[in-house]
Tab-separated table of C-alpha atoms in Angstrom:
chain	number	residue	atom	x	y	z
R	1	UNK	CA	45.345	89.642	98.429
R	2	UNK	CA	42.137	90.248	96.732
R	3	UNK	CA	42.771	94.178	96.981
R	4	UNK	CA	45.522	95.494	95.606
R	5	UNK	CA	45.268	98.643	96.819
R	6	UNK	CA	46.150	98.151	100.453
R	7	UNK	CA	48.954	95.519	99.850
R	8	UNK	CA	51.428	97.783	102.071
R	9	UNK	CA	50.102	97.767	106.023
R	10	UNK	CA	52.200	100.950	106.149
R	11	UNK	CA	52.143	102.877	103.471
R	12	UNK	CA	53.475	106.293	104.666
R	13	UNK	CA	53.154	109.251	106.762
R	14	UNK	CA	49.934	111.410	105.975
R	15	UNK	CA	48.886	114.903	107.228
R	16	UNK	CA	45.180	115.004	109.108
R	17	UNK	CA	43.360	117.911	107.310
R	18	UNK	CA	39.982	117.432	108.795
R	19	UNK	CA	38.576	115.626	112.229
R	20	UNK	CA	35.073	115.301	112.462
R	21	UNK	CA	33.232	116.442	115.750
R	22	UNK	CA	33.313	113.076	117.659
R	23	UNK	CA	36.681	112.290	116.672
R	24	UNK	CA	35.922	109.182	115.558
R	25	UNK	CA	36.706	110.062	112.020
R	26	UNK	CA	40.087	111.523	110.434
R	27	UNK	CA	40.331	112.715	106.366
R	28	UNK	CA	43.900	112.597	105.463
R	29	UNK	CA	46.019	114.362	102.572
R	30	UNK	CA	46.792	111.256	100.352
R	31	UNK	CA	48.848	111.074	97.722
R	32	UNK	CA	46.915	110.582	93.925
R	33	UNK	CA	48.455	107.332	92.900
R	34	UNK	CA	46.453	106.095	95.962
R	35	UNK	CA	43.063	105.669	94.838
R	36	UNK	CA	40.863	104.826	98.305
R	37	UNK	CA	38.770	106.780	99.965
R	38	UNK	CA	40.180	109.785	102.112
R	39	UNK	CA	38.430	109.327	105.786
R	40	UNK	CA	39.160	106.677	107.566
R	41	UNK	CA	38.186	105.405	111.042
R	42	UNK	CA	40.449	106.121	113.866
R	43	UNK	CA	41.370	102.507	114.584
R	44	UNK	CA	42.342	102.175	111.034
R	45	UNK	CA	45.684	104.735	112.039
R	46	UNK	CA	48.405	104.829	114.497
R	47	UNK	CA	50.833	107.564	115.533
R	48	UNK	CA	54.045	107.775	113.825
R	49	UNK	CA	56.912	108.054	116.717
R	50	UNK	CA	60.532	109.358	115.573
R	51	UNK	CA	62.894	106.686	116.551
R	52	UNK	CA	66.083	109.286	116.664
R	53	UNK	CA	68.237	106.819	118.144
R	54	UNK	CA	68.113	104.623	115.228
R	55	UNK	CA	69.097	107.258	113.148
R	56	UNK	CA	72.240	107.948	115.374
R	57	UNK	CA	73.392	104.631	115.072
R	58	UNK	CA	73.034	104.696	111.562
R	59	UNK	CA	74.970	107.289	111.154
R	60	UNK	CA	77.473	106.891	113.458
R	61	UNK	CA	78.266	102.616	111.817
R	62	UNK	CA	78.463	105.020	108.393
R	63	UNK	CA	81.177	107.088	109.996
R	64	UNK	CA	83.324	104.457	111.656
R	65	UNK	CA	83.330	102.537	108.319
R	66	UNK	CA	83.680	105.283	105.670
């Protein structure tokens, strides 16, 4: 890839600290080793959804085996 910087598509879940008036906009609470730009248009992001039952299942394989 020609940036190196964005070689993940996913890199992690960020906290929102400031959404400007038409929404359209979101700054987010990076980490420092990531060296881009802090706001980023809305399209750029998607919701993070807690997939429980994954977890579970995990788990549960880990007790049946241990």
């Amino acid at each position: 890839r020609p940036n190196k910087k964005l070689l993940d598509y996913y890199l992690s879940l960020f906290k929102v600290t400031y959404i400007t008036l038409n929404k359209l906009a979101y700054k987010l609470k990076l980490l420092l080793v990531f060296k881009i730009y802090l706001i980023f248009y809305m399209s750029l992001l998607e919701l993070y959804y807690y997939r429980a039952s994954v977890t579970l299942k995990l788990l549960s394989l880990d007790v049946i085996k241990g």
